[in-house]
Short mmCIF file of C-alpha atoms in Angstrom, two decimals:
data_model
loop_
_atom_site.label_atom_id
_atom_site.label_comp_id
_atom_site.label_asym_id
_atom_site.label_seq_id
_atom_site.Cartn_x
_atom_site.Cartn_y
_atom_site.Cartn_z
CA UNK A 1 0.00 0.00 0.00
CA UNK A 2 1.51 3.76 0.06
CA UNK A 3 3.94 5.02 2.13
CA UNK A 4 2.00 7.39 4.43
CA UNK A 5 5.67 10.24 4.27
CA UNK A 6 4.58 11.53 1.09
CA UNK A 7 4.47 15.18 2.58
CA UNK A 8 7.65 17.55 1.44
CA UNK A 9 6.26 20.59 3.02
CA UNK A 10 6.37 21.80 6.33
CA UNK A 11 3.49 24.28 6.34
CA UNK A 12 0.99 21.68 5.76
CA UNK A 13 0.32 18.38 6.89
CA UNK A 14 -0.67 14.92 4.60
CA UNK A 15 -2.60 12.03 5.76
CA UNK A 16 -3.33 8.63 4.31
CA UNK A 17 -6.67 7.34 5.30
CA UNK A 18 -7.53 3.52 4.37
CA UNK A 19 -11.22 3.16 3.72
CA UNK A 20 -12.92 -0.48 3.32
CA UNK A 21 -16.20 0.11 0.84
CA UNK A 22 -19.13 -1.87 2.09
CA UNK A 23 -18.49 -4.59 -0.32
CA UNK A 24 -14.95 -4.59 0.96
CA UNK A 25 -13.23 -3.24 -1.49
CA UNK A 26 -10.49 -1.43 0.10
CA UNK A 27 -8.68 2.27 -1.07
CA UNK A 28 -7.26 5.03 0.20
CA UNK A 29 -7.91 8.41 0.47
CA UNK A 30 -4.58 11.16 0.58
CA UNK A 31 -4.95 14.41 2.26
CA UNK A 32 -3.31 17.95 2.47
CA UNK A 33 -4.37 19.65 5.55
CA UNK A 34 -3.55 23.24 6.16
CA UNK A 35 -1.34 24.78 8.63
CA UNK A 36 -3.52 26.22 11.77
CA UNK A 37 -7.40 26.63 11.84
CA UNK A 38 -9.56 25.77 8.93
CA UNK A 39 -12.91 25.24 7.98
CA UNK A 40 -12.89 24.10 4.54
CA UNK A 41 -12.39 20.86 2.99
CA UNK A 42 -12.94 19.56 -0.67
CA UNK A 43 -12.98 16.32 -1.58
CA UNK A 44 -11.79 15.61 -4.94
CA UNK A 45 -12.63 12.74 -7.42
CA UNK A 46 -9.99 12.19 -10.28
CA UNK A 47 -10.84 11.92 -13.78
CA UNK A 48 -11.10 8.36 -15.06
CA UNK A 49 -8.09 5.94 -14.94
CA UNK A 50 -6.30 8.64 -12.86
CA UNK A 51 -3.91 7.86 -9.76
CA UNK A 52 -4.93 10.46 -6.42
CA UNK A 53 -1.47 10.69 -6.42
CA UNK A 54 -1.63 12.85 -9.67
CA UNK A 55 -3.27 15.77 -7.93
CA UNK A 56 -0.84 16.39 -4.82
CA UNK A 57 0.48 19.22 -6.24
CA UNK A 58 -3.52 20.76 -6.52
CA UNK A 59 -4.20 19.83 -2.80
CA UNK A 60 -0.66 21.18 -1.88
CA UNK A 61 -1.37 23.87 -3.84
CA UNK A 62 -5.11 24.70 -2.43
CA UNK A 63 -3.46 23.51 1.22
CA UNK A 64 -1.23 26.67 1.42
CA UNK A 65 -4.41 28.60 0.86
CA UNK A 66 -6.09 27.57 3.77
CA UNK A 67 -8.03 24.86 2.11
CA UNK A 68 -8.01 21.15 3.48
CA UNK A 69 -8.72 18.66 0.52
CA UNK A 70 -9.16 15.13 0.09
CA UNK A 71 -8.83 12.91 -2.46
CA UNK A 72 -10.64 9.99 -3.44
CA UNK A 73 -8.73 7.07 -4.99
CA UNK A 74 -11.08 5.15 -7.83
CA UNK A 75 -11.87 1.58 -7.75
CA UNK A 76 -9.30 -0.75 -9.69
CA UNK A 77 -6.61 2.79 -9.63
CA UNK A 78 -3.56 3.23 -7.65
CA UNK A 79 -4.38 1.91 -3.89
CA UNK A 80 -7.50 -0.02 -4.45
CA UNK A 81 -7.14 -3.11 -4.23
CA UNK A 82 -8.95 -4.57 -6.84
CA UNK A 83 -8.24 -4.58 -10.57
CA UNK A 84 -10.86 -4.57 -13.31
CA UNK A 85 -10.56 -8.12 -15.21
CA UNK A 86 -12.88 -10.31 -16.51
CA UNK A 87 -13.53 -11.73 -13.44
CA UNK A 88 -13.69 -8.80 -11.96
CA UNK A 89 -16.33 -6.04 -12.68
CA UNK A 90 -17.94 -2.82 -11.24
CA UNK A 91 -19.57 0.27 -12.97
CA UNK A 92 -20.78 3.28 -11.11
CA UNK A 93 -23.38 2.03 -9.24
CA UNK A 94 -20.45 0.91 -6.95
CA UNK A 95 -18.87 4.04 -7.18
CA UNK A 96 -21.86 5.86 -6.03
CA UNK A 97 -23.24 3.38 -3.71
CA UNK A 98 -20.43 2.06 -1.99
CA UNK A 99 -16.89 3.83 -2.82
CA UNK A 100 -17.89 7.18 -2.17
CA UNK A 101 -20.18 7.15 0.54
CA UNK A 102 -17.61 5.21 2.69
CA UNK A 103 -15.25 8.24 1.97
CA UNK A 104 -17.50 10.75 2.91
CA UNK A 105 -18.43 9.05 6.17
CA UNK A 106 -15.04 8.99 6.96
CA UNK A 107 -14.52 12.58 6.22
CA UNK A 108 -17.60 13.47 8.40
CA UNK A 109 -16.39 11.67 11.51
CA UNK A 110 -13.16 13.04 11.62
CA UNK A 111 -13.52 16.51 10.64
CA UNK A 112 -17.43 17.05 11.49
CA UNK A 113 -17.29 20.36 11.69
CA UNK A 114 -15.48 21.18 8.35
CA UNK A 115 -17.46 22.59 5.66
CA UNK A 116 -17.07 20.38 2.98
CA UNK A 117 -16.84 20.58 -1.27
CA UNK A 118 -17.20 17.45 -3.85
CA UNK A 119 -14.80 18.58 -6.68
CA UNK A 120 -13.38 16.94 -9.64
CA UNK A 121 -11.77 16.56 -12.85
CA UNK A 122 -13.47 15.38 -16.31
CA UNK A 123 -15.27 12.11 -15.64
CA UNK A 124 -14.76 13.05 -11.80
CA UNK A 125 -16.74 16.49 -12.05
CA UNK A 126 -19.49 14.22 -13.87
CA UNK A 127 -19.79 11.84 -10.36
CA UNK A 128 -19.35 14.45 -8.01
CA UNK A 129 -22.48 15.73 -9.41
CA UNK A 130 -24.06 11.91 -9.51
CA UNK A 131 -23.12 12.02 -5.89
CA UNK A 132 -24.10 15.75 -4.80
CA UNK A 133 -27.91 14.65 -6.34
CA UNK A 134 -27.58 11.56 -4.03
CA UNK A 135 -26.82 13.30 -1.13
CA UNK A 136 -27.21 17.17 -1.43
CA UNK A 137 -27.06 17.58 2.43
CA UNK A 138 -23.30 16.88 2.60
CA UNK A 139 -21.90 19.31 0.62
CA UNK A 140 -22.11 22.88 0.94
CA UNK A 141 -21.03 23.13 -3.53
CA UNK A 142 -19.51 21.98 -6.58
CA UNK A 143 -15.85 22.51 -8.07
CA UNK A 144 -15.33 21.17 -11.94
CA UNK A 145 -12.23 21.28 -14.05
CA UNK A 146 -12.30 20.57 -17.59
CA UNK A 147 -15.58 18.67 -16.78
CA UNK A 148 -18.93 18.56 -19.11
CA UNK A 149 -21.41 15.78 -20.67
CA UNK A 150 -19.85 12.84 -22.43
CA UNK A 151 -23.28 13.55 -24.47
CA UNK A 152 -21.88 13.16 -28.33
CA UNK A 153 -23.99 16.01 -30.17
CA UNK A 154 -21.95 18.50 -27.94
CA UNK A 155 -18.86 18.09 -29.64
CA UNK A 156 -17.24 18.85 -32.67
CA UNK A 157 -17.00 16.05 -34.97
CA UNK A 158 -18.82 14.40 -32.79
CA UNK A 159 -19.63 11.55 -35.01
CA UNK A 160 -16.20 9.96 -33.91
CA UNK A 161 -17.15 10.29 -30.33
CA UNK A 162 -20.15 8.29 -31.14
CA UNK A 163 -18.49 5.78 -33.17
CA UNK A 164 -16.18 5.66 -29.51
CA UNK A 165 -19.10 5.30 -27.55
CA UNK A 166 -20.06 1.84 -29.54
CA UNK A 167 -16.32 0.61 -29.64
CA UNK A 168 -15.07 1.17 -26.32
CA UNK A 169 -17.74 -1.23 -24.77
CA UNK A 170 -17.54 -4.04 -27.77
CA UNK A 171 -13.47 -3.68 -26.69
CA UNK A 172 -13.88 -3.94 -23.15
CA UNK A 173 -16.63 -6.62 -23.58
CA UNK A 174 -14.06 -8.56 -25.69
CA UNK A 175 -11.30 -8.16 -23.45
CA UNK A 176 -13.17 -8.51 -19.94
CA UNK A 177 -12.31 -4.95 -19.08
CA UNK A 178 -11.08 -1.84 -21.38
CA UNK A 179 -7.54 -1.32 -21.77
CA UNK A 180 -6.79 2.29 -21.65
CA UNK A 181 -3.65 2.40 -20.84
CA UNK A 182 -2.66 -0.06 -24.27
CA UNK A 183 -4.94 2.10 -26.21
CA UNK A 184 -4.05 5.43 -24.80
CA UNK A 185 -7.40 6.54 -22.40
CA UNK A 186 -7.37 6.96 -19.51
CA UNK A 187 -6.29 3.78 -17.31
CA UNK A 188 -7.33 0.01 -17.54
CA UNK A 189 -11.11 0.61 -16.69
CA UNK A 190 -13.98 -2.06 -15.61
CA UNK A 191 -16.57 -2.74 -18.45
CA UNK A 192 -19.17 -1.84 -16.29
CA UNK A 193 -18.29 1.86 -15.87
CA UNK A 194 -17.55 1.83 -19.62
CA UNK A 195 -20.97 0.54 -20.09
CA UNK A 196 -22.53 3.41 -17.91
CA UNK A 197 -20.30 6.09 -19.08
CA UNK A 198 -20.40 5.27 -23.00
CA UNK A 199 -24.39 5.22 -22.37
CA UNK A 200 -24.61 9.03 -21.24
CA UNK A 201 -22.22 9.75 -23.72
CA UNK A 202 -24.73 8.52 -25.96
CA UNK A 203 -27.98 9.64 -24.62
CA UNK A 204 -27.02 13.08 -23.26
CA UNK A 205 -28.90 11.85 -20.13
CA UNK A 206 -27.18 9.53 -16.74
CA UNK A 207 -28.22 6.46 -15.09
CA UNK A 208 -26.54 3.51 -13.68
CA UNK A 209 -27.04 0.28 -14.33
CA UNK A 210 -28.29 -1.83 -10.79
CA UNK A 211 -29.33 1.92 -9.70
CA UNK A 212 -33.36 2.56 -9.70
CA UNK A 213 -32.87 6.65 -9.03
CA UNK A 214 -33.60 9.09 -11.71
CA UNK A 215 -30.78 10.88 -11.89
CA UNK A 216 -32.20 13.62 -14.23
CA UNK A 217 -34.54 14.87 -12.22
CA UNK A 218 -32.31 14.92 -9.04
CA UNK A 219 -30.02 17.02 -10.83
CA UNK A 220 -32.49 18.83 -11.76
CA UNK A 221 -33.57 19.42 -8.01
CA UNK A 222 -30.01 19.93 -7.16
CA UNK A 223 -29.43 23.54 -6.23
CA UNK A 224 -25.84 24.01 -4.53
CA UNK A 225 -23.09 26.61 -6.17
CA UNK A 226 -21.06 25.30 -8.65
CA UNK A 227 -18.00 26.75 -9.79
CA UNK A 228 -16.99 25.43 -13.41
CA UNK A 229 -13.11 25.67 -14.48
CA UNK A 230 -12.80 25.14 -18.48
CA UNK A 231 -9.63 24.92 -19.93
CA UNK A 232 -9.48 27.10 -23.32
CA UNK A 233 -7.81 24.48 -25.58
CA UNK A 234 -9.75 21.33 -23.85
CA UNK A 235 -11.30 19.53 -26.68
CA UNK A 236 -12.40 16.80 -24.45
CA UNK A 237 -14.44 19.22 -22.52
CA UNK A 238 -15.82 22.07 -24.82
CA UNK A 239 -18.10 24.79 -23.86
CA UNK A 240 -21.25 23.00 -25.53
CA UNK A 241 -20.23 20.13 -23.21
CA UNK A 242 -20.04 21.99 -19.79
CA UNK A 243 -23.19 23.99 -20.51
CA UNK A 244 -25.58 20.68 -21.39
CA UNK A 245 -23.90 19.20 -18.03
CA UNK A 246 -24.59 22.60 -16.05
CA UNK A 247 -27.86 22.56 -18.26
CA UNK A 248 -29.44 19.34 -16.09
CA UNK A 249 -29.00 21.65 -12.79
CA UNK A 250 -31.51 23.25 -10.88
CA UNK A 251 -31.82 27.07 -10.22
CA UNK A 252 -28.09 28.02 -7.88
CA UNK A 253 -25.43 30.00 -8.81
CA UNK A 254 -23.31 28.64 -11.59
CA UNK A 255 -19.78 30.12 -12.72
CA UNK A 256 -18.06 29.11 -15.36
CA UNK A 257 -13.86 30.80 -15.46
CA UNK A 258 -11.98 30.28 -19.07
CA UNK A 259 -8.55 29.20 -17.93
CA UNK A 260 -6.06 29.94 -21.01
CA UNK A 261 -2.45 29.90 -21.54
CA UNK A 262 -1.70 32.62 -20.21
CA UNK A 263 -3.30 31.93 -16.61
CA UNK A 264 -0.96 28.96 -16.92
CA UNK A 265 2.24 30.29 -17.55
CA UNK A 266 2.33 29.44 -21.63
CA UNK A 267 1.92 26.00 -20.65
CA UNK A 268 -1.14 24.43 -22.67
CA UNK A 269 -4.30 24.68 -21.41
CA UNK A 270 -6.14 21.49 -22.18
CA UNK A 271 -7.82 18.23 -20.06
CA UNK A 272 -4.74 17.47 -18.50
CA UNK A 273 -1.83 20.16 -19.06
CA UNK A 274 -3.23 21.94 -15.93
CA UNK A 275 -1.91 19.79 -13.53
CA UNK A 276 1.47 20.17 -14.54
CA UNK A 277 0.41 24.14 -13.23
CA UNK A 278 -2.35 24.04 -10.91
CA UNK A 279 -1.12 26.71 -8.59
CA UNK A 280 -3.68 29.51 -11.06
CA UNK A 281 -6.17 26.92 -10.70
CA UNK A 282 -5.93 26.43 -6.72
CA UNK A 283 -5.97 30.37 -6.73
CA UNK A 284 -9.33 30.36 -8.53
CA UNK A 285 -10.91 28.11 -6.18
CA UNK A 286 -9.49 30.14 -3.00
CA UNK A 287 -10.99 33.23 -4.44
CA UNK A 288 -14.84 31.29 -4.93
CA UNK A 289 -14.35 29.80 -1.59
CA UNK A 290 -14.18 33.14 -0.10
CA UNK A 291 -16.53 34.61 -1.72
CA UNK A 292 -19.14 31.65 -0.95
CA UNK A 293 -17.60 31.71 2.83
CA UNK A 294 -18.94 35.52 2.64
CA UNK A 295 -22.59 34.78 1.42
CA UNK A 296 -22.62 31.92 3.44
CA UNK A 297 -22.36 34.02 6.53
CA UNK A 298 -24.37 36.76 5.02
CA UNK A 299 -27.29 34.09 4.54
CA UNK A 300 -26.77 33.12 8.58
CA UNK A 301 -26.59 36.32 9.94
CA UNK A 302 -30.44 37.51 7.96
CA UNK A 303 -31.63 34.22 9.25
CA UNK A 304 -30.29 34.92 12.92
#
């Protein structure tokens, strides 16, 4: 499992937290706490395939700004210990039934008082949403980077997406699980989530398979702030993307922040060239966390 020393900075302090799913499946969740008092924590779910480990430098990053985070490990990625195979299969309704709910309990009885965030990154943004309608009670808002709707009429040339969406689960099917890493997406992924995921990239709409719960209309109930990062150059996530995803919300503030090259240094600014320079991206979410920590207290003090 991983070496619990992985913290190189004094002014903060890192955790690793073993979780056990209630199927048993067994991860771990990495955390950057803050130096002194704090009040906010975000819990972060990678995009698909993608190690926690990858977004240290974003929790480091958001750490130094007075913002705890947490982030979730993804079944069959890094510490889990189980590996998608053909003998071996999930899809989301284990993510969403099982995975993260065990992480948030464990967030809740350590830090109870925190004020917590579900955040995340392309296919992550997509479940933290699947999640927030789930349980809207447990987090005070939404965080998405170079997140949107798999949904293939809301991209350009969107007929290859489409003709992805019918090979990637005929692949996986074949093999017993997908294998991104020898094809180049993402990591080596559990048909079942492929199933799921290639379906809403398909219909434009989400549901899991096993799962009875309309998840269009609790989205469309869902009301929390969401603050949308989208990455200029990001072809996987394009504007008409992010706006059909925001599109299934309910009435709440929504902000959506064009992150270009510039913000990042001349570095690209596409799905994934942002973590290589996520300190403008931490600063973005620092700012909206003030300003939500501001109407947050405004809201409590006309209620008082």
């Amino acid at each position: 499992m991983s070496d619990p020393s992985f913290d190189d900075a004094s002014a903060t302090t890192s955790l690793v937290i073993p979780v056990t799913a209630a199927d048993g499946a067994r991860f771990e969740l990495l955390a950057v706490l803050p130096a002194g008092a704090w009040h906010q924590l975000l819990y972060w779910l990678p995009a698909m395939g993608m190690p926690a480990r990858h977004y240290l430098p974003l929790a480091q990053a958001l750490a130094e700004r007075g913002i705890a985070v947490v982030l979730h490990e993804w079944r069959g990625i890094g510490s889990s210990d189980r590996r998608a195979g053909r003998r071996c299969d999930w899809a989301y309704r284990q993510l969403l039934q099982d995975d993260l709910p065990a992480g948030m309990a464990l967030l809740e009885a350590r830090w109870p008082r925190a004020r917590k965030w579900l955040g995340g990154h392309s296919l992550g943004g997509q479940l933290a949403l699947l999640c927030a309608s789930l349980h809207p009670s447990v987090s005070a808002g939404l965080l998405l980077v170079a997140s949107g709707s798999p949904y293939w009429r809301r991209f350009r040339h969107g007929w290859l997406i489409a003709a992805a969406y019918a090979l990637a689960p005929w692949l996986a099917r074949l093999m017993g699980y997908l294998p991104g890493r020898r094809i180049g997406f993402g990591g080596n992924e559990a048909r079942g989530v492929i199933d799921d995921w290639a379906r809403s990239g398909r219909s434009g709409r989400y549901a899991a398979t096993g799962m009875s719960q309309d998840f269009e209309a609790r989205l469309a109930a869902l009301q929390l702030p969401v603050l949308a990062l989208r990455l200029k150059e990001d072809w996987l996530g394009p504007q008409a993307s992010l706006e059909w995803l925001l599109g299934k919300l309910g009435a709440g503030i929504r902000q959506i922040e064009v992150i270009n090259r510039d913000d990042l240094g001349g570095r690209p600014a596409d799905h994934f060239g942002w973590m290589e320079t996520p300190v403008p991206i931490a600063a973005c979410m620092a700012e909206w966390f003030t300003v939500q920590d501001a109407l947050f207290a405004e809201r409590v003090q006309s209620t008082a």
